[in-house]
Short mmCIF file of C-alpha atoms in Angstrom, two decimals:
data_model
loop_
_atom_site.label_atom_id
_atom_site.label_comp_id
_atom_site.label_asym_id
_atom_site.label_seq_id
_atom_site.Cartn_x
_atom_site.Cartn_y
_atom_site.Cartn_z
CA MET A 68 -98.47 81.74 -12.92
CA ASP A 69 -100.83 79.13 -11.01
CA LEU A 70 -99.30 78.69 -7.91
CA ASN A 71 -101.13 77.06 -6.54
CA GLN A 72 -100.72 74.46 -9.19
CA ASN A 73 -96.39 74.18 -9.63
CA GLY A 74 -94.95 76.31 -7.14
CA CYS A 75 -94.40 79.19 -6.79
CA THR A 76 -90.28 80.03 -8.71
CA ILE A 77 -90.32 83.69 -7.75
CA CYS A 78 -88.16 83.10 -4.13
CA SER A 79 -87.37 79.82 -2.14
CA GLU A 80 -87.97 79.73 1.23
CA GLY A 81 -91.95 77.30 0.25
CA PHE A 82 -93.71 79.99 2.38
CA LYS A 83 -97.08 77.49 0.33
CA LYS A 84 -95.24 74.05 1.76
CA GLU A 85 -96.33 76.20 5.33
CA THR A 86 -99.63 78.23 4.64
CA LYS A 87 -100.96 75.15 3.00
CA GLY A 88 -100.47 75.73 -0.96
CA ILE A 89 -102.04 79.60 -0.24
CA CYS A 90 -99.18 82.13 -0.77
CA PRO A 91 -99.73 85.34 1.54
CA PHE A 92 -96.05 86.89 -0.43
CA VAL A 93 -98.11 87.27 -3.57
CA GLN A 94 -101.83 87.12 -2.62
CA CYS A 95 -101.42 89.57 0.45
CA PRO A 96 -101.16 92.85 -0.62
CA LYS A 97 -98.99 93.70 2.57
CA SER A 98 -96.91 90.35 1.74
CA MET A 99 -97.70 89.35 5.14
CA LEU A 100 -95.95 86.36 6.57
CA ASN A 101 -97.58 86.87 10.06
CA GLY A 102 -101.06 87.85 9.50
CA PRO A 103 -103.65 88.80 8.94
CA CYS A 104 -103.79 92.40 10.20
CA SER A 105 -106.29 94.63 11.55
CA ASP A 106 -107.79 95.62 8.33
CA MET A 107 -109.95 92.61 7.84
CA LEU A 108 -113.50 93.06 8.47
CA ASN A 109 -115.35 89.67 8.56
CA GLY A 110 -112.87 88.48 6.18
CA LYS A 111 -112.53 90.86 3.97
CA CYS A 112 -109.75 92.24 2.68
CA ARG A 113 -110.39 96.41 3.23
CA ILE A 114 -107.55 97.25 0.26
CA GLY A 115 -110.37 97.00 -2.72
CA GLY A 116 -113.60 98.24 -0.62
CA TYR A 117 -113.70 94.35 1.48
CA GLN A 118 -114.32 92.74 -1.97
CA ASN A 119 -111.43 90.03 -1.63
CA GLU A 120 -111.76 87.18 0.65
CA CYS A 121 -107.85 87.41 3.49
CA ILE A 122 -105.63 85.09 2.01
CA TRP A 123 -105.15 85.06 5.80
CA VAL A 124 -108.35 83.92 6.84
CA GLN A 125 -108.61 81.28 3.96
CA ILE A 126 -104.96 80.34 5.11
CA TYR A 127 -106.84 79.45 9.12
CA TYR A 128 -109.27 78.04 7.09
CA ARG A 129 -107.56 75.93 5.17
CA PHE A 130 -104.53 75.14 8.65
CA ALA A 131 -108.39 74.49 10.00
CA GLU A 132 -109.88 71.83 7.59
CA GLN A 133 -106.26 70.02 8.29
CA ASN A 134 -107.71 70.05 12.04
CA ARG A 135 -103.74 72.26 12.84
CA LYS A 136 -104.83 76.07 14.09
CA LYS A 137 -101.96 75.24 16.89
CA ASP A 138 -99.13 75.57 14.36
CA PHE A 139 -101.67 78.77 11.93
CA SER A 140 -99.97 80.17 15.70
CA SER A 141 -96.38 80.12 15.00
CA TYR A 142 -93.70 82.64 13.32
CA CYS A 143 -92.42 83.54 10.00
CA PRO A 144 -89.09 84.99 10.00
CA PRO A 145 -89.22 88.08 7.33
CA LEU A 146 -88.01 86.91 3.71
CA ASP A 147 -84.66 86.38 2.77
CA TRP A 148 -83.85 89.45 -0.47
CA ARG A 149 -80.96 87.71 -1.73
CA HIS A 150 -82.94 84.59 -3.13
CA ILE A 151 -85.33 86.99 -5.24
CA TYR A 152 -84.93 87.26 -8.27
CA PRO A 153 -83.90 90.29 -10.08
CA ARG A 154 -82.91 92.25 -6.83
CA GLY A 155 -81.34 89.84 -4.83
CA ALA A 156 -78.15 89.45 -5.76
CA GLU A 157 -77.93 85.09 -5.46
CA MET B 170 -89.59 80.76 24.18
CA HIS B 171 -89.48 83.48 26.12
CA VAL B 172 -92.24 86.32 26.65
CA ASN B 173 -90.80 89.57 28.29
CA ASN B 174 -93.61 90.93 29.47
CA SER B 175 -92.63 91.39 33.54
CA ILE B 176 -92.62 94.93 34.75
CA SER B 177 -90.12 93.81 37.72
CA ASN B 178 -87.01 96.22 35.61
CA LEU B 179 -90.27 99.12 34.58
CA PRO B 180 -89.95 101.71 37.08
CA LYS B 181 -92.49 102.12 39.08
CA GLN B 182 -93.29 105.97 37.56
CA HIS B 183 -93.97 103.94 33.71
CA PHE B 184 -97.60 103.83 32.41
CA VAL B 185 -97.75 99.92 31.91
CA SER B 186 -96.40 100.16 35.80
CA ARG B 187 -98.98 101.96 37.50
CA MET B 188 -102.34 99.90 34.88
CA GLN B 189 -100.94 96.62 36.71
CA GLU B 190 -100.93 98.36 39.69
CA GLY B 191 -104.47 99.51 38.99
CA GLU B 192 -104.80 102.58 37.75
CA PHE B 193 -106.65 103.82 34.91
CA VAL B 194 -104.73 105.95 33.17
CA PHE B 195 -105.76 108.76 30.34
CA GLY B 196 -103.89 108.81 26.88
CA GLY B 197 -104.16 111.67 24.21
CA GLU B 198 -103.13 110.85 20.74
CA ILE B 199 -101.07 113.64 18.88
CA GLU B 200 -103.06 115.77 16.09
CA TYR B 201 -101.19 115.95 12.82
CA SER B 202 -102.15 119.08 10.19
CA THR B 203 -100.65 119.36 7.49
CA SER B 204 -98.84 122.72 9.41
CA LEU B 205 -95.50 122.83 9.83
CA ASP B 206 -95.57 125.40 12.83
CA LEU B 207 -94.00 123.33 15.49
CA GLN B 208 -95.70 124.98 17.88
CA THR B 209 -98.83 123.21 16.95
CA TYR B 210 -97.77 120.26 18.88
CA ARG B 211 -96.22 122.04 22.09
CA ASN B 212 -99.97 123.56 21.46
CA GLN B 213 -100.84 119.87 21.56
CA ALA B 214 -99.23 118.30 24.18
CA ASN B 215 -99.59 121.44 26.65
CA PHE B 216 -103.06 120.76 26.87
CA LEU B 217 -103.12 117.57 26.46
CA LYS B 218 -101.13 117.11 30.07
CA SER B 219 -103.44 118.24 32.29
CA HIS B 220 -105.48 115.51 31.28
CA THR B 221 -103.93 113.07 30.43
CA SER B 222 -100.44 110.05 31.09
CA VAL B 223 -99.65 108.54 28.26
CA LEU B 224 -99.13 110.78 24.51
CA ALA B 225 -99.45 108.38 21.83
CA ILE B 226 -97.66 109.73 18.82
CA PRO B 227 -98.35 108.17 15.41
CA ASP B 228 -96.78 107.12 12.15
CA ASN B 229 -98.57 108.68 9.74
CA PRO B 230 -101.32 107.60 10.40
CA GLY B 231 -103.72 106.92 7.02
CA SER B 232 -100.51 106.26 4.93
CA ASN B 233 -100.48 110.51 4.96
CA ILE B 234 -97.39 112.51 4.91
CA PHE B 235 -97.06 113.81 7.62
CA LEU B 236 -93.46 115.07 9.74
CA SER B 237 -91.60 112.35 11.24
CA ASN B 238 -92.62 110.92 14.52
CA ILE B 239 -89.50 111.12 16.23
CA ALA B 240 -89.05 114.89 16.00
CA ILE B 241 -92.34 115.57 18.05
CA ALA B 242 -91.66 113.55 20.50
CA GLN B 243 -88.15 115.35 20.15
CA VAL B 244 -90.09 119.32 20.39
CA ILE B 245 -92.46 117.64 22.86
CA GLN B 246 -90.33 115.96 25.37
CA SER B 247 -90.14 118.56 28.22
CA LEU B 248 -93.35 119.65 27.37
CA TYR B 249 -94.92 116.73 28.42
CA PRO B 250 -93.36 114.73 32.07
CA TYR B 251 -94.81 111.51 31.35
CA ASP B 252 -94.81 108.71 28.61
CA LEU B 253 -94.44 109.09 24.88
CA VAL B 254 -95.87 106.13 23.40
CA LEU B 255 -94.61 106.59 18.80
CA SER B 256 -95.72 104.21 16.83
CA ILE B 257 -93.44 102.32 14.58
CA SER B 258 -95.37 101.28 11.22
CA CYS B 259 -94.07 98.61 8.86
CA ARG B 260 -95.10 99.88 5.45
CA ASP B 261 -92.30 103.53 4.61
CA THR B 262 -88.98 101.25 5.80
CA ASN B 263 -87.92 98.52 4.84
CA ARG B 264 -85.97 97.27 7.45
CA LEU B 265 -82.56 98.67 7.23
CA GLY B 266 -84.95 102.25 8.07
CA LEU B 267 -87.04 100.35 10.74
CA ALA B 268 -83.98 99.23 12.56
CA THR B 269 -82.57 102.56 12.60
CA ARG B 270 -85.62 103.52 13.75
CA LEU B 271 -85.62 101.57 16.49
CA ILE B 272 -82.26 102.45 17.75
CA THR B 273 -83.13 106.67 16.72
CA ALA B 274 -85.80 106.38 19.12
CA TYR B 275 -84.08 103.98 22.16
CA SER B 276 -80.83 106.46 22.12
CA LEU B 277 -82.83 109.39 22.30
CA GLY B 278 -85.02 108.26 25.19
CA PHE B 279 -87.57 106.98 23.48
CA ARG B 280 -88.76 103.99 24.34
CA ASN B 281 -91.83 103.10 24.94
CA LEU B 282 -93.12 101.53 20.74
CA LEU B 283 -95.95 100.63 19.62
CA LEU B 284 -95.93 98.82 16.35
CA VAL B 285 -97.85 97.91 13.17
CA THR B 286 -98.28 96.78 10.57
CA GLY B 287 -99.37 99.92 8.99
CA ASP B 288 -102.48 100.71 7.25
CA HIS B 289 -102.01 100.35 2.63
CA PRO B 290 -100.76 102.97 0.92
CA SER B 291 -103.46 102.43 -1.71
CA LEU B 292 -106.00 103.91 1.40
CA GLY B 293 -104.15 107.45 1.45
CA SER B 294 -102.71 111.25 -0.08
CA VAL B 295 -99.95 109.55 -2.16
CA PRO B 296 -101.62 105.97 -3.26
CA SER B 297 -98.69 105.30 -5.94
CA SER B 298 -96.19 104.53 -3.42
CA LYS B 299 -94.89 101.25 -2.87
CA PRO B 300 -95.96 98.47 0.18
CA VAL B 301 -92.94 98.49 1.93
CA PHE B 302 -94.23 95.85 4.33
CA ASP B 303 -90.73 94.24 4.53
CA LEU B 304 -91.59 93.06 7.79
CA ASP B 305 -94.62 93.08 9.63
CA SER B 306 -95.31 93.78 12.93
CA THR B 307 -94.52 90.48 14.12
CA GLN B 308 -91.89 90.12 12.82
CA LEU B 309 -91.32 93.66 14.41
CA LEU B 310 -91.90 92.40 18.20
CA HIS B 311 -88.96 90.01 17.31
CA LEU B 312 -86.48 92.72 17.03
CA CYS B 313 -87.39 94.76 19.63
CA HIS B 314 -87.09 91.43 21.61
CA GLU B 315 -84.01 90.02 19.99
CA PHE B 316 -82.50 93.38 21.30
CA ASN B 317 -84.48 94.43 24.37
CA GLN B 318 -82.83 90.88 25.03
CA SER B 319 -78.61 90.77 23.38
CA GLY B 320 -78.49 94.21 22.12
CA THR B 321 -77.82 93.65 19.01
CA LEU B 322 -80.13 94.18 16.06
CA PHE B 323 -80.83 91.17 13.04
CA GLY B 324 -77.00 89.79 14.95
CA ASN B 325 -75.68 92.77 14.53
CA TYR B 326 -73.86 94.62 17.76
CA PHE B 327 -74.61 98.02 19.38
CA GLU B 328 -73.63 99.36 22.88
CA LYS B 329 -75.85 100.58 25.20
CA SER B 330 -75.11 103.85 27.21
CA GLN B 331 -73.26 103.46 30.48
CA GLY B 332 -75.19 106.23 31.76
CA ILE B 333 -78.50 105.50 34.36
CA ASP B 334 -80.49 103.83 32.57
CA TYR B 335 -83.68 106.73 33.40
CA LYS B 336 -83.97 109.92 34.00
CA LEU B 337 -86.13 111.64 36.12
CA CYS B 338 -87.48 115.14 34.94
CA GLN B 339 -89.56 117.71 37.55
CA ASN B 340 -92.63 118.81 36.67
CA ALA B 341 -93.39 122.39 36.41
CA ASP B 342 -96.57 121.84 38.17
CA SER B 343 -96.49 119.42 40.97
CA ASP B 344 -92.62 118.66 43.41
CA GLN B 345 -93.66 114.42 41.40
CA ASP B 346 -90.39 113.53 39.74
CA PHE B 347 -92.01 110.90 36.34
CA CYS B 348 -90.01 108.85 35.18
CA ILE B 349 -89.85 109.07 31.65
CA ILE B 350 -87.32 107.19 29.75
CA PRO B 351 -87.42 103.18 30.68
CA PRO B 352 -84.43 101.22 30.60
CA ARG B 353 -85.88 99.01 28.18
CA LEU B 354 -87.73 98.75 24.70
CA VAL B 355 -91.55 98.40 25.79
CA VAL B 356 -93.50 97.15 22.80
CA GLY B 357 -97.15 97.44 22.64
CA THR B 358 -99.18 96.14 20.03
CA VAL B 359 -102.87 97.07 18.67
CA ILE B 360 -105.93 94.25 19.16
CA ASN B 361 -109.37 94.63 17.11
CA PRO B 362 -111.58 92.89 20.17
CA GLN B 363 -114.63 93.51 17.63
CA ASN B 364 -112.97 91.12 14.97
CA SER B 365 -116.12 89.24 13.60
CA LEU B 366 -114.22 86.28 13.06
CA PRO B 367 -111.71 86.36 16.97
CA GLU B 368 -111.04 82.86 17.30
CA ILE B 369 -108.11 84.62 14.38
CA GLU B 370 -107.55 87.83 16.81
CA MET B 371 -107.01 85.02 19.15
CA ALA B 372 -104.21 82.84 16.81
CA ARG B 373 -102.36 85.69 15.16
CA PHE B 374 -102.16 86.86 19.32
CA GLN B 375 -100.66 84.32 20.60
CA ARG B 376 -98.04 84.40 17.83
CA LYS B 377 -97.25 88.39 18.68
CA LYS B 378 -97.46 86.81 22.24
CA THR B 379 -94.27 84.89 22.78
CA GLU B 380 -92.34 87.45 20.75
CA GLY B 381 -93.20 89.59 23.56
CA ILE B 382 -95.63 92.33 24.71
CA ASP B 383 -96.00 94.96 26.90
CA PHE B 384 -98.92 96.82 26.56
CA ILE B 385 -101.67 95.74 24.17
CA GLN B 386 -104.17 99.03 22.79
CA THR B 387 -107.55 98.31 21.13
CA GLN B 388 -108.58 99.78 17.74
CA VAL B 389 -111.57 102.83 18.38
CA ILE B 390 -114.21 100.54 20.38
CA PHE B 391 -117.76 101.27 20.06
CA GLN B 392 -120.29 99.17 21.86
CA ALA B 393 -119.34 96.67 24.93
CA GLU B 394 -121.65 93.72 23.83
CA ALA B 395 -119.91 93.74 21.05
CA VAL B 396 -115.98 94.13 22.88
CA ILE B 397 -116.34 91.50 26.09
CA PRO B 398 -116.42 88.00 24.68
CA LEU B 399 -113.03 89.35 23.08
CA LEU B 400 -111.82 91.09 26.15
CA LYS B 401 -112.21 88.16 28.43
CA GLU B 402 -110.23 86.12 26.51
CA PHE B 403 -106.81 88.99 26.69
CA HIS B 404 -107.89 89.46 30.37
CA HIS B 405 -106.38 85.60 30.55
CA GLU B 406 -103.32 86.92 29.23
CA LYS B 407 -102.44 90.14 32.02
CA ILE B 408 -101.10 92.50 29.46
CA PRO B 409 -102.86 95.82 30.36
CA ILE B 410 -105.33 96.79 27.62
CA MET B 411 -105.66 100.46 26.49
CA ALA B 412 -108.68 100.42 25.06
CA GLY B 413 -109.32 103.93 22.20
CA ILE B 414 -112.36 106.03 21.77
CA VAL B 415 -113.45 108.38 18.86
CA PRO B 416 -115.88 110.74 19.99
CA LEU B 417 -116.28 113.56 17.11
CA ASN B 418 -117.80 116.46 16.67
CA ASN B 419 -119.21 116.99 13.01
CA TYR B 420 -121.44 114.57 11.07
CA SER B 421 -119.51 114.25 8.06
CA LEU B 422 -115.57 113.74 8.75
CA ALA B 423 -118.04 110.83 10.61
CA LYS B 424 -119.88 109.80 7.68
CA LYS B 425 -116.44 109.64 5.76
CA ILE B 426 -114.02 107.86 8.45
CA SER B 427 -116.66 105.49 9.17
CA ASN B 428 -115.29 104.52 5.44
CA PHE B 429 -112.11 104.77 6.67
CA LEU B 430 -111.41 101.91 10.64
CA PRO B 431 -109.72 99.54 9.97
CA GLY B 432 -111.65 96.35 9.97
CA VAL B 433 -115.05 98.21 12.55
CA LYS B 434 -118.14 99.53 11.91
CA PHE B 435 -118.87 102.26 12.88
CA PRO B 436 -122.16 101.67 14.24
CA LYS B 437 -125.54 103.41 12.71
CA SER B 438 -127.06 104.56 15.89
CA LEU B 439 -123.81 106.76 16.72
CA LEU B 440 -123.48 107.73 13.19
CA GLN B 441 -127.81 108.97 13.34
CA ALA B 442 -127.13 110.46 16.68
CA TYR B 443 -123.92 113.44 15.26
CA LYS B 444 -126.80 113.32 12.06
CA ILE B 445 -129.57 114.91 13.80
CA ALA B 446 -127.53 117.56 16.37
CA SER B 447 -125.83 119.27 12.88
CA GLN B 448 -129.09 119.77 11.12
CA ASN B 449 -131.57 120.67 14.09
CA SER B 450 -129.05 123.00 15.97
CA ASP B 451 -129.23 126.05 14.44
CA ASN B 452 -125.91 128.23 16.00
CA SER B 453 -122.92 126.79 16.79
CA LYS B 454 -123.02 127.04 20.41
CA ASN B 455 -125.61 125.11 21.25
CA LYS B 456 -123.87 122.41 17.91
CA ALA B 457 -121.03 122.07 20.06
CA LYS B 458 -123.14 121.35 23.22
CA MET B 459 -125.28 118.77 21.42
CA PHE B 460 -122.24 117.09 20.28
CA ASP B 461 -120.17 117.10 23.74
CA LYS B 462 -124.23 115.94 25.04
CA ILE B 463 -123.84 112.49 22.19
CA ASN B 464 -120.65 111.67 23.16
CA THR B 465 -120.39 111.57 27.01
CA ASN B 466 -123.34 109.87 26.84
CA TYR B 467 -122.52 106.81 24.35
CA TYR B 468 -118.88 106.76 24.96
CA SER B 469 -119.17 107.12 29.10
CA PRO B 470 -121.46 104.51 30.39
CA LEU B 471 -119.51 101.66 27.28
CA ILE B 472 -115.97 102.88 29.13
CA THR B 473 -117.41 102.86 32.31
CA GLU B 474 -118.55 98.83 32.50
CA LEU B 475 -115.53 98.03 30.27
CA LYS B 476 -113.39 98.96 33.16
CA HIS B 477 -115.16 97.95 35.98
CA LYS B 478 -115.03 94.97 34.98
CA ASN B 479 -111.80 94.89 35.06
CA LEU B 480 -111.64 94.53 30.84
CA ILE B 481 -109.94 97.53 29.86
CA GLN B 482 -106.26 98.85 32.00
CA GLY B 483 -106.89 102.84 30.48
CA LEU B 484 -108.59 104.58 27.13
CA TYR B 485 -107.12 106.42 24.81
CA PHE B 486 -108.99 108.75 23.01
CA ALA B 487 -107.94 108.97 19.62
CA THR B 488 -109.69 112.68 19.22
CA ILE B 489 -110.55 114.42 15.83
CA ASP B 490 -109.66 118.22 15.55
CA TYR B 491 -111.97 118.19 19.40
CA PRO B 492 -109.62 117.97 21.51
CA ILE B 493 -112.07 120.26 24.48
CA ILE B 494 -114.28 116.82 24.77
CA ILE B 495 -111.33 114.60 26.42
CA PRO B 496 -111.85 116.57 30.07
CA ALA B 497 -115.46 115.61 29.95
CA LEU B 498 -115.00 112.48 29.87
CA ILE B 499 -112.75 111.54 31.78
CA ARG B 500 -114.56 113.53 34.45
CA SER B 501 -117.70 111.84 33.67
CA ILE B 502 -116.26 108.69 34.09
CA LEU B 503 -114.43 108.55 36.82
CA ASN B 504 -117.84 109.88 38.32
CA GLY B 505 -119.82 106.36 36.47
#
């Protein structure tokens, strides 16, 4: 599934709108909604031995490109699991 | 949004109040082992109470299986007459479990909490575990804030005890009273002042700050020039900062952990000094002395500089099987 092209059907939370087209829920190893965590060095993720890009650093740069750095620091509440197939009730 | 970093409702003996008042606070950390004998932890608390006034109890550090930190806090509570700081990590339980741990710790009187997201399980002893991370540390901060403000967790109300909000316990070694239980949750967060992307570290911190932070612990630090720029930025926030250091007495261990420090590079010069010490000394007594000297010479000027510039208000020692360095380092820092 190309999350960046067609929009995500996994949840209805619309992170991608908030995070400028990058889904931290799927792409961050810790599924962090308020990243990055401390496991980041030079923009790389510690999980997998600093080989992969930290997705939250990518999100930050995307905010920066759009001159919306301030919005990066807004708080994202926890995910509502009722909306998530197949575990949710709805 | 409201920020709960006021110290007005914290007793003056509390470590956050003491740091705000200008005292330089030393802290220790419980070291976990595979031993299931609780005496291991009692001995550590007994040793550390002579040198430190804050004791951190991590939560399954490095994603390894250890005893529950709330249980350990309960065991050592009567031995350690100062502040205990419990870590709560988002790695192992979902929000239901985390909320349970919050109120359990609250009821038992362990109200100083260091909220961390936690290491990924793939880096620990059970790499096949499911990484839970139902909440992240910012969302957990938000939950603690909700609990402090309205007594609710996700909207569910809990009755707080009507009794004395904090109890005093008598230290056997002196006549002084020590407050061990603050009237509310006192929350801390971790920052990495060595972050190679300081702008992002600050942005992340700003987000956490709006959820209310009482104190800050740093990742282990190594070089003054690497940490000073960001610590200066954090200084404006007027939240007390405890820096962490990890003095080691073993080259192979240093080499091993240099690959496991989150977001931090172990300096090559220090690693080289450890290597020389481990190769050159023939007997174990000389070797121990050499390691003590390397650590004192390395860390003492670093901490003294940060302390004199008032960039940090406390220091915690994350020792690994090497508690004996703590009194030596404290002496050297206080004389520096």
